[in-house]
Each structure stands twice: as structure tokens, then as C-alpha cells.
């Protein structure tokens, strides 16, 4: 007799229907379920009324959410778990609905990836950014802003920028990191470098946050255009899997050369553990590039450290940025 458990199909069946979880989360966001519960719709009749659905559909939705720990029952009343209450209730500072539904247009393509692999278009360097318009950039960065401001606040809390003067925010998008940095450090200014259609939108976010006079924007392609040379900090956040190893190594090297001596660089992104067994999200962002014929892939932490060392950075290290999700590789340019 052996004690090795006999495999069953449970894990595989759950994975085969994992898309149902996405669908339920998005339906709950679309219908304003979590906002309604937060505002006092604490039973299924009230949910039906607040969300404009039948009593039967309210029950279906609530039951799905209870099993996914998207809702709980406390003292006989429906409540939101803490993360749902903080990030899924409209009107809260942390509301991240646009980010959580940001990938909706990708769904059909995800279910065609075998076809794209065997019969898809030739990949190009810029992938989904190839024909970006200002309108599309605005929609895209409404979503990144709703999650990026939290990341920017975390950056400011966890990275000591005392004595620093000016930050280059490479692929800065909404400018979320720059906004937080200049708000937290009154002596600092910043420059967001992003594609030309994006920086038009960046300016709107900067004005909205009252930092338009302290954060500049430069439109360009960071893989080939000259980078500003007056900065002592570079941050490059959440654009790692968009490119392959050669391109990222090249951008890190060009950022190193553009930095002032003694300056520092931070690469924040989804990175694989060196044995490539986790986290799945980093792998999936690499796969996402297939959908838009990009050349990007998931990078390991060791690879990212290698890009920094290859560029000439010293004191290279890695720090967990958001546990299980984002790493921060950092280094210093020699004086
Ligand atoms: C997922 S967003 C991240 C935005 C921001 N760093 C944040 O964390 O909120 C990726 C950004 O990288 C920019 N980007 C991608 N490729 C670029 C390139 N070749 N040159 C300049 N910007 C680029 C995109 O336009 C987009 O704004």
C-alpha cells in the first residue's frame, strides 16, 4: 500500500472554469453590487432593488460572491470583505473598478491563443502600442491611474528619496508615480517620458492633481529616443513584460547612461521567480503580449538583476514591492 494520494480532476476542472470567476466579479462591478452592499443593501431583496435585477438573479449573484469570498455574512447581514470594501466601492479613494475591468477587450483573444501561436501575425516591437490614439490612451490610463496611484504611494513610502532632485518616470503613463513623488518631496520635480499620444493624457492627470508645474512630459519611444539627462532617479514601472530581454537590457543601459552620476534606478514589475514556477500573473502578462503581436515575455528576477549589472549599475538588489505581485530591482550609478 502506498500513501501517495490518487490524483482526481478537481484542480483541472476548477481551472477549466476559472473564467466564471472573472465573469462574476465583472458583473458585480457593472451592477454596483459592492457599492450597494457598502451603502446598506445587506440582504438579497435590497441587492435586487439596488442593482435592478430580479430576486432570483440577486440570489445567484450573492451566492457566487459568497463562495468566492467577495461577500460575507456577518450577524445575518451581507458585508464586503476588507479588500472589496476598500477597492470595489465607488467613491472610495482606493476604487479600482476601471483597473479590474481593464482587460475586458482582451477576453476573446485569450480564447484564441493557440490559433494566434500557430497562425497569428508576425510580432512587432511596439505590439499594442503601435497604433495608439489619444482616446485609447485616455481610456487605458483611466484604468492604470486607478491602480497606479496606490503603487505610487507605496513607492514613496518604501523608497528613500531624500536628497534627490528630479525623477525620470519612464513609460510613466498617468504619471501616478511622479504625482506621488513630487507631492511627498517638495524639493523634487519629475519628468514623465511616454509615447506621444500618452503624454497628452498625462498632462490631464498632472493638472487634476495640481502638479502640472512640477512634472514635465516628454513624448517619445524609450527604446530608441534620447532620454532626459538631468535626473538623479529613474523609475520604470509596470512595462517590463511588454518587451524582450534585449530591449529591456537596452532601455536599462540607456537609462543608466542618462542618469546623473550617483543616481539610482528602480525597475518595478511583474517578475518570475528564478525557477519560473511563480507567480502565474507574471507569466500571464508575458502571454498577454501574444494577443497584440508584441515581442514581450515574462522576465525572471535574475534576468532583471542581470540587465542592471550589464548596464553598469552598482549595489544592485531586489526588494519585494507588492507581495506575490510586483518586485522592485534597483541599482546605483557610480559617481
Ligand atoms: C502599464 S503602463 C504603466 C504606467 C505607469 N508606469 C504606472 O505604473 O502606472 C505602461 C506604460 O509604458 C508605456 N510605454 C510602453 N512602451 C513604451 C515605449 N517604447 N516608449 C515610451 N513609453 C512606453 C505605455 O505607453 C504605458 O503608458
Short mmCIF file of C-alpha atoms and ligand atoms in Angstrom, two decimals:
data_model
loop_
_atom_site.label_atom_id
_atom_site.label_comp_id
_atom_site.label_asym_id
_atom_site.label_seq_id
_atom_site.Cartn_x
_atom_site.Cartn_y
_atom_site.Cartn_z
CA UNK A 1 0.00 0.00 0.00
CA UNK A 2 1.25 3.49 -0.81
CA UNK A 3 0.05 6.73 0.76
CA UNK A 4 0.51 8.80 -2.38
CA UNK A 5 -2.92 10.36 -2.98
CA UNK A 6 -4.63 9.28 -6.18
CA UNK A 7 -4.98 12.36 -8.40
CA UNK A 8 -8.51 13.49 -9.20
CA UNK A 9 -9.86 16.04 -11.66
CA UNK A 10 -10.88 18.74 -9.16
CA UNK A 11 -7.96 21.10 -9.74
CA UNK A 12 -8.21 20.78 -13.51
CA UNK A 13 -11.99 21.26 -13.51
CA UNK A 14 -11.65 24.39 -11.40
CA UNK A 15 -9.07 25.76 -13.82
CA UNK A 16 -11.18 24.87 -16.84
CA UNK A 17 -13.99 27.05 -15.46
CA UNK A 18 -11.89 29.77 -13.83
CA UNK A 19 -13.29 32.27 -16.37
CA UNK A 20 -16.60 32.09 -14.47
CA UNK A 21 -14.94 33.88 -11.54
CA UNK A 22 -13.85 36.75 -13.76
CA UNK A 23 -17.37 36.99 -15.19
CA UNK A 24 -19.00 37.12 -11.76
CA UNK A 25 -16.56 39.77 -10.48
CA UNK A 26 -17.19 41.94 -13.54
CA UNK A 27 -20.98 41.50 -13.31
CA UNK A 28 -20.85 42.55 -9.65
CA UNK A 29 -18.78 45.62 -10.56
CA UNK A 30 -21.05 46.51 -13.50
CA UNK A 31 -24.18 46.20 -11.37
CA UNK A 32 -22.66 48.18 -8.49
CA UNK A 33 -23.14 45.26 -6.07
CA UNK A 34 -20.29 46.10 -3.70
CA UNK A 35 -21.20 49.78 -3.63
CA UNK A 36 -24.81 48.82 -2.85
CA UNK A 37 -23.76 46.49 -0.02
CA UNK A 38 -21.48 49.16 1.41
CA UNK A 39 -24.39 51.61 1.34
CA UNK A 40 -26.76 49.31 3.22
CA UNK A 41 -28.15 46.73 0.79
CA UNK A 42 -27.48 43.93 3.26
CA UNK A 43 -29.91 41.25 2.09
CA UNK A 44 -30.90 39.79 -1.26
CA UNK A 45 -34.13 41.79 -1.58
CA UNK A 46 -32.19 45.01 -1.09
CA UNK A 47 -29.50 43.85 -3.53
CA UNK A 48 -32.18 43.08 -6.15
CA UNK A 49 -33.65 46.54 -5.71
CA UNK A 50 -30.32 48.42 -5.68
CA UNK A 51 -28.84 46.56 -8.65
CA UNK A 52 -32.03 46.50 -10.72
CA UNK A 53 -32.13 42.70 -11.09
CA UNK A 54 -34.69 40.02 -10.23
CA UNK A 55 -34.76 38.42 -6.78
CA UNK A 56 -33.58 35.17 -8.39
CA UNK A 57 -30.59 36.80 -10.10
CA UNK A 58 -29.70 38.69 -6.91
CA UNK A 59 -29.62 35.34 -5.12
CA UNK A 60 -27.45 33.80 -7.85
CA UNK A 61 -25.01 36.69 -7.73
CA UNK A 62 -24.84 36.82 -3.94
CA UNK A 63 -24.26 33.07 -3.68
CA UNK A 64 -21.44 33.20 -6.25
CA UNK A 65 -19.86 36.10 -4.37
CA UNK A 66 -20.17 34.32 -1.01
CA UNK A 67 -18.35 31.26 -2.39
CA UNK A 68 -15.60 33.49 -3.86
CA UNK A 69 -15.25 35.49 -0.62
CA UNK A 70 -16.33 38.60 -2.49
CA UNK A 71 -19.17 38.96 0.06
CA UNK A 72 -19.54 37.69 3.62
CA UNK A 73 -22.40 37.32 6.05
CA UNK A 74 -21.87 38.88 9.45
CA UNK A 75 -24.63 38.97 12.07
CA UNK A 76 -27.07 37.84 9.39
CA UNK A 77 -26.22 40.75 7.07
CA UNK A 78 -24.23 40.88 3.82
CA UNK A 79 -20.93 42.77 4.13
CA UNK A 80 -17.94 43.36 1.89
CA UNK A 81 -14.62 41.74 2.92
CA UNK A 82 -11.96 44.40 3.69
CA UNK A 83 -10.27 44.39 0.24
CA UNK A 84 -13.63 44.59 -1.55
CA UNK A 85 -14.77 47.43 0.71
CA UNK A 86 -11.53 49.36 0.08
CA UNK A 87 -11.11 48.83 -3.66
CA UNK A 88 -14.51 47.96 -5.13
CA UNK A 89 -16.78 50.62 -3.68
CA UNK A 90 -17.37 53.58 -5.99
CA UNK A 91 -16.49 56.90 -4.44
CA UNK A 92 -13.78 55.46 -2.15
CA UNK A 93 -10.28 56.84 -2.72
CA UNK A 94 -8.99 53.34 -3.47
CA UNK A 95 -11.73 52.49 -6.01
CA UNK A 96 -10.06 50.31 -8.66
CA UNK A 97 -13.04 49.28 -10.79
CA UNK A 98 -11.50 50.63 -14.04
CA UNK A 99 -8.35 48.58 -13.46
CA UNK A 100 -10.20 45.39 -12.51
CA UNK A 101 -12.18 45.52 -15.77
CA UNK A 102 -9.33 46.94 -17.84
CA UNK A 103 -8.59 43.70 -19.70
CA UNK A 104 -12.18 43.11 -20.83
CA UNK A 105 -11.38 43.71 -24.50
CA UNK A 106 -8.65 41.04 -24.31
CA UNK A 107 -11.06 38.22 -23.43
CA UNK A 108 -11.93 36.92 -26.93
CA UNK A 109 -8.24 36.92 -27.90
CA UNK A 110 -7.28 34.92 -24.78
CA UNK A 111 -9.51 32.15 -26.03
CA UNK A 112 -7.74 32.18 -29.39
CA UNK A 113 -4.13 31.96 -28.24
CA UNK A 114 -3.45 28.56 -29.77
CA UNK A 115 -4.67 29.97 -33.12
CA UNK A 116 -2.52 33.10 -32.64
CA UNK A 117 0.51 30.93 -31.90
CA UNK A 118 0.10 28.74 -34.94
CA UNK A 119 -1.40 31.21 -37.37
CA UNK A 120 -1.02 34.71 -35.93
CA UNK A 121 0.66 37.81 -37.34
CA UNK A 122 4.42 38.34 -37.11
CA UNK A 123 5.24 40.13 -33.86
CA UNK A 124 6.48 43.73 -33.91
CA UNK A 125 8.44 45.73 -31.36
CA UNK A 126 5.69 48.00 -30.04
CA UNK A 127 2.83 45.46 -30.09
CA UNK A 128 -0.37 47.03 -28.74
CA UNK A 129 1.26 50.48 -28.62
CA UNK A 130 1.93 50.54 -32.36
CA UNK A 131 -1.19 52.50 -33.34
CA UNK A 132 -2.17 54.04 -30.01
CA UNK A 133 -4.52 57.05 -30.24
CA UNK A 134 -5.07 59.75 -27.62
CA UNK A 135 -8.59 58.45 -26.98
CA UNK A 136 -7.42 54.90 -26.44
CA UNK A 137 -4.58 56.17 -24.23
CA UNK A 138 -7.11 58.12 -22.14
CA UNK A 139 -9.25 55.03 -21.54
CA UNK A 140 -6.18 52.88 -20.85
CA UNK A 141 -4.79 55.31 -18.31
CA UNK A 142 -8.08 55.84 -16.51
CA UNK A 143 -7.54 52.20 -15.61
CA UNK A 144 -3.81 52.36 -14.82
CA UNK A 145 -4.39 55.52 -12.73
CA UNK A 146 -6.96 53.70 -10.58
CA UNK A 147 -4.29 51.20 -9.52
CA UNK A 148 -1.11 53.22 -10.15
CA UNK A 149 -1.84 55.88 -7.53
CA UNK A 150 -1.73 53.17 -4.86
CA UNK A 151 1.55 51.88 -6.29
CA UNK A 152 2.92 55.44 -6.40
CA UNK A 153 2.02 55.95 -2.73
CA UNK A 154 3.74 52.66 -1.89
CA UNK A 155 6.85 53.74 -3.84
CA UNK A 156 7.03 56.94 -1.82
CA UNK A 157 6.57 55.03 1.46
CA UNK A 158 9.18 52.39 0.71
CA UNK A 159 11.95 54.18 -1.22
CA UNK A 160 14.11 56.79 0.50
CA UNK A 161 14.45 59.66 -1.97
CA UNK A 162 15.82 62.18 0.48
CA UNK A 163 18.36 64.47 -1.18
CA UNK A 164 17.13 63.57 -4.66
CA UNK A 165 16.16 66.36 -7.04
CA UNK A 166 14.49 65.09 -10.21
CA UNK A 167 12.93 61.81 -11.27
CA UNK A 168 12.57 60.38 -14.76
CA UNK A 169 9.37 58.31 -14.95
CA UNK A 170 9.97 56.02 -17.93
CA UNK A 171 6.73 54.84 -19.51
CA UNK A 172 5.06 56.85 -16.73
CA UNK A 173 1.53 56.68 -18.20
CA UNK A 174 -0.87 58.64 -15.99
CA UNK A 175 2.13 60.00 -14.06
CA UNK A 176 0.94 58.24 -10.89
CA UNK A 177 4.47 57.68 -9.56
CA UNK A 178 5.59 61.24 -10.39
CA UNK A 179 2.49 62.78 -8.82
CA UNK A 180 3.13 60.96 -5.55
CA UNK A 181 6.86 61.65 -5.57
CA UNK A 182 6.56 65.42 -6.03
CA UNK A 183 3.68 65.63 -3.57
CA UNK A 184 5.75 63.80 -0.93
CA UNK A 185 9.05 65.61 -1.65
CA UNK A 186 8.61 69.34 -2.01
CA UNK A 187 12.16 69.83 -3.38
CA UNK A 188 11.70 67.31 -6.17
CA UNK A 189 10.47 67.65 -9.74
CA UNK A 190 9.85 64.91 -12.28
CA UNK A 191 9.53 64.22 -15.97
CA UNK A 192 7.20 61.62 -17.44
CA UNK A 193 8.58 60.08 -20.64
CA UNK A 194 5.98 58.16 -22.62
CA UNK A 195 4.68 57.73 -26.14
CA UNK A 196 3.40 60.98 -27.75
CA UNK A 197 -0.36 60.17 -27.55
CA UNK A 198 0.06 59.16 -23.90
CA UNK A 199 1.76 62.33 -22.66
CA UNK A 200 -1.23 64.37 -23.83
CA UNK A 201 -3.29 62.38 -21.36
CA UNK A 202 -0.55 62.52 -18.70
CA UNK A 203 -0.87 66.32 -18.68
CA UNK A 204 -4.56 65.98 -17.78
CA UNK A 205 -3.76 63.81 -14.74
CA UNK A 206 -0.95 66.16 -13.68
CA UNK A 207 -3.27 69.20 -13.84
CA UNK A 208 -6.03 67.33 -12.00
CA UNK A 209 -3.55 66.64 -9.18
CA UNK A 210 -2.20 70.18 -9.10
CA UNK A 211 1.36 69.23 -10.07
CA UNK A 212 1.41 70.41 -13.71
CA UNK A 213 4.09 72.98 -12.86
CA UNK A 214 6.44 70.43 -11.23
CA UNK A 215 6.15 67.47 -13.58
CA UNK A 216 7.19 67.85 -17.23
CA UNK A 217 6.32 65.47 -20.01
CA UNK A 218 8.35 64.30 -22.97
CA UNK A 219 6.80 62.31 -25.80
CA UNK A 220 8.99 59.61 -27.32
CA UNK A 221 9.86 55.94 -27.60
CA UNK A 222 12.10 54.88 -24.73
CA UNK A 223 13.58 52.06 -26.79
CA UNK A 224 15.21 54.48 -29.23
CA UNK A 225 14.73 58.21 -28.48
CA UNK A 226 17.15 60.23 -26.34
CA UNK A 227 16.25 60.27 -22.64
CA UNK A 228 16.36 63.38 -20.41
CA UNK A 229 19.82 63.69 -18.83
CA UNK A 230 19.06 65.94 -15.85
CA UNK A 231 17.65 63.32 -13.44
CA UNK A 232 19.09 61.57 -10.39
CA UNK A 233 16.29 58.98 -10.10
CA UNK A 234 14.72 56.78 -12.77
CA UNK A 235 11.62 54.71 -12.17
CA UNK A 236 10.32 52.31 -14.79
CA UNK A 237 7.11 50.71 -13.56
CA UNK A 238 4.76 48.12 -14.98
CA UNK A 239 6.06 47.90 -18.50
CA UNK A 240 8.55 45.05 -18.13
CA UNK A 241 6.69 42.20 -19.91
CA UNK A 242 5.94 44.42 -22.91
CA UNK A 243 9.48 43.81 -24.25
CA UNK A 244 12.01 41.04 -24.67
CA UNK A 245 15.34 40.72 -22.90
CA UNK A 246 17.39 42.65 -25.47
CA UNK A 247 15.05 45.63 -25.43
CA UNK A 248 14.76 45.81 -21.63
CA UNK A 249 18.54 45.43 -21.25
CA UNK A 250 18.94 48.24 -23.82
CA UNK A 251 16.49 50.57 -22.05
CA UNK A 252 18.11 49.94 -18.66
CA UNK A 253 21.53 50.67 -20.19
CA UNK A 254 20.29 53.91 -21.80
CA UNK A 255 18.64 54.96 -18.54
CA UNK A 256 21.94 54.30 -16.76
CA UNK A 257 23.80 56.47 -19.24
CA UNK A 258 21.25 59.28 -18.98
CA UNK A 259 21.26 59.32 -15.14
CA UNK A 260 23.43 61.77 -13.24
CA UNK A 261 26.44 60.13 -11.55
CA UNK A 262 25.38 58.74 -8.16
CA UNK A 263 21.76 58.49 -9.31
CA UNK A 264 19.51 55.47 -8.77
CA UNK A 265 17.14 53.40 -10.90
CA UNK A 266 14.13 51.33 -9.86
CA UNK A 267 12.50 48.77 -12.14
CA UNK A 268 9.10 47.82 -10.73
CA UNK A 269 7.33 44.97 -12.46
CA UNK A 270 5.82 41.53 -12.52
CA UNK A 271 8.85 39.19 -12.39
CA UNK A 272 9.12 35.42 -12.30
CA UNK A 273 10.94 33.59 -9.54
CA UNK A 274 14.20 32.27 -10.91
CA UNK A 275 12.83 28.70 -11.20
CA UNK A 276 9.90 30.17 -13.20
CA UNK A 277 7.23 28.33 -11.16
CA UNK A 278 5.52 31.51 -9.85
CA UNK A 279 3.79 33.85 -9.86
CA UNK A 280 1.32 32.91 -12.59
CA UNK A 281 0.40 36.58 -13.09
CA UNK A 282 3.91 37.43 -14.32
CA UNK A 283 3.73 34.57 -16.81
CA UNK A 284 0.27 35.68 -17.95
CA UNK A 285 1.42 39.26 -18.61
CA UNK A 286 4.12 37.79 -20.83
CA UNK A 287 1.48 35.75 -22.66
CA UNK A 288 -0.69 38.86 -22.98
CA UNK A 289 1.82 40.24 -25.48
CA UNK A 290 0.87 37.46 -27.90
CA UNK A 291 -2.65 38.92 -28.14
CA UNK A 292 -1.36 42.15 -29.66
CA UNK A 293 1.56 40.72 -31.65
CA UNK A 294 4.13 42.18 -29.29
CA UNK A 295 7.53 40.62 -28.65
CA UNK A 296 7.31 40.79 -24.85
CA UNK A 297 7.71 37.94 -22.37
CA UNK A 298 7.96 37.26 -18.65
CA UNK A 299 11.38 38.04 -17.15
CA UNK A 300 12.90 36.40 -14.07
CA UNK A 301 14.28 38.37 -11.15
CA UNK A 302 17.78 37.10 -12.02
CA UNK A 303 17.40 38.36 -15.59
CA UNK A 304 16.39 41.81 -14.34
CA UNK A 305 19.33 41.93 -11.97
CA UNK A 306 21.48 40.95 -14.97
CA UNK A 307 20.13 43.89 -17.01
CA UNK A 308 21.19 46.27 -14.22
CA UNK A 309 24.62 44.74 -13.76
CA UNK A 310 25.17 44.61 -17.51
CA UNK A 311 24.33 48.32 -17.73
CA UNK A 312 27.00 49.14 -15.13
CA UNK A 313 24.81 49.76 -12.06
CA UNK A 314 26.33 49.01 -8.66
CA UNK A 315 24.61 47.98 -5.40
CA UNK A 316 22.07 46.05 -7.45
CA UNK A 317 19.38 44.35 -5.41
CA UNK A 318 15.75 43.26 -5.40
CA UNK A 319 13.02 44.16 -2.91
CA UNK A 320 9.50 42.77 -2.87
CA UNK A 321 7.26 45.68 -3.82
CA UNK A 322 3.75 44.18 -3.62
CA UNK A 323 3.98 40.68 -2.14
CA UNK A 324 3.23 37.99 -4.69
CA UNK A 325 2.72 40.54 -7.47
CA UNK A 326 5.44 43.12 -8.07
CA UNK A 327 9.20 43.17 -7.46
CA UNK A 328 11.49 46.19 -7.43
CA UNK A 329 15.02 45.78 -8.81
CA UNK A 330 17.25 48.72 -8.01
CA UNK A 331 20.79 49.94 -8.54
CA UNK A 332 23.02 52.99 -8.27
CA UNK A 333 25.13 54.66 -10.97
CA UNK A 334 28.71 55.04 -9.85
CA UNK A 335 29.87 58.60 -9.08
C1 LIG B 1 1.03 49.58 -17.85
S1 LIG B 1 1.51 51.22 -18.23
C2 LIG B 1 2.32 51.70 -16.74
C3 LIG B 1 2.22 53.17 -16.49
C4 LIG B 1 2.89 53.67 -15.20
N1 LIG B 1 4.32 53.40 -15.20
C5 LIG B 1 2.25 53.07 -13.98
O1 LIG B 1 2.86 52.19 -13.36
O2 LIG B 1 1.13 53.49 -13.63
C6 LIG B 1 2.86 51.03 -19.37
C7 LIG B 1 3.30 52.34 -19.97
O3 LIG B 1 4.51 52.16 -20.71
C8 LIG B 1 4.43 52.98 -21.85
N2 LIG B 1 5.33 52.50 -22.89
C9 LIG B 1 5.35 51.28 -23.44
N3 LIG B 1 6.30 51.22 -24.39
C10 LIG B 1 6.88 52.44 -24.44
C11 LIG B 1 7.92 52.98 -25.23
N4 LIG B 1 8.55 52.24 -26.15
N5 LIG B 1 8.29 54.26 -25.03
C12 LIG B 1 7.66 55.02 -24.10
N6 LIG B 1 6.66 54.54 -23.31
C13 LIG B 1 6.27 53.26 -23.48
C14 LIG B 1 2.97 52.85 -22.28
O4 LIG B 1 2.57 53.86 -23.18
C15 LIG B 1 2.27 52.93 -20.92
O5 LIG B 1 1.99 54.25 -20.58
#
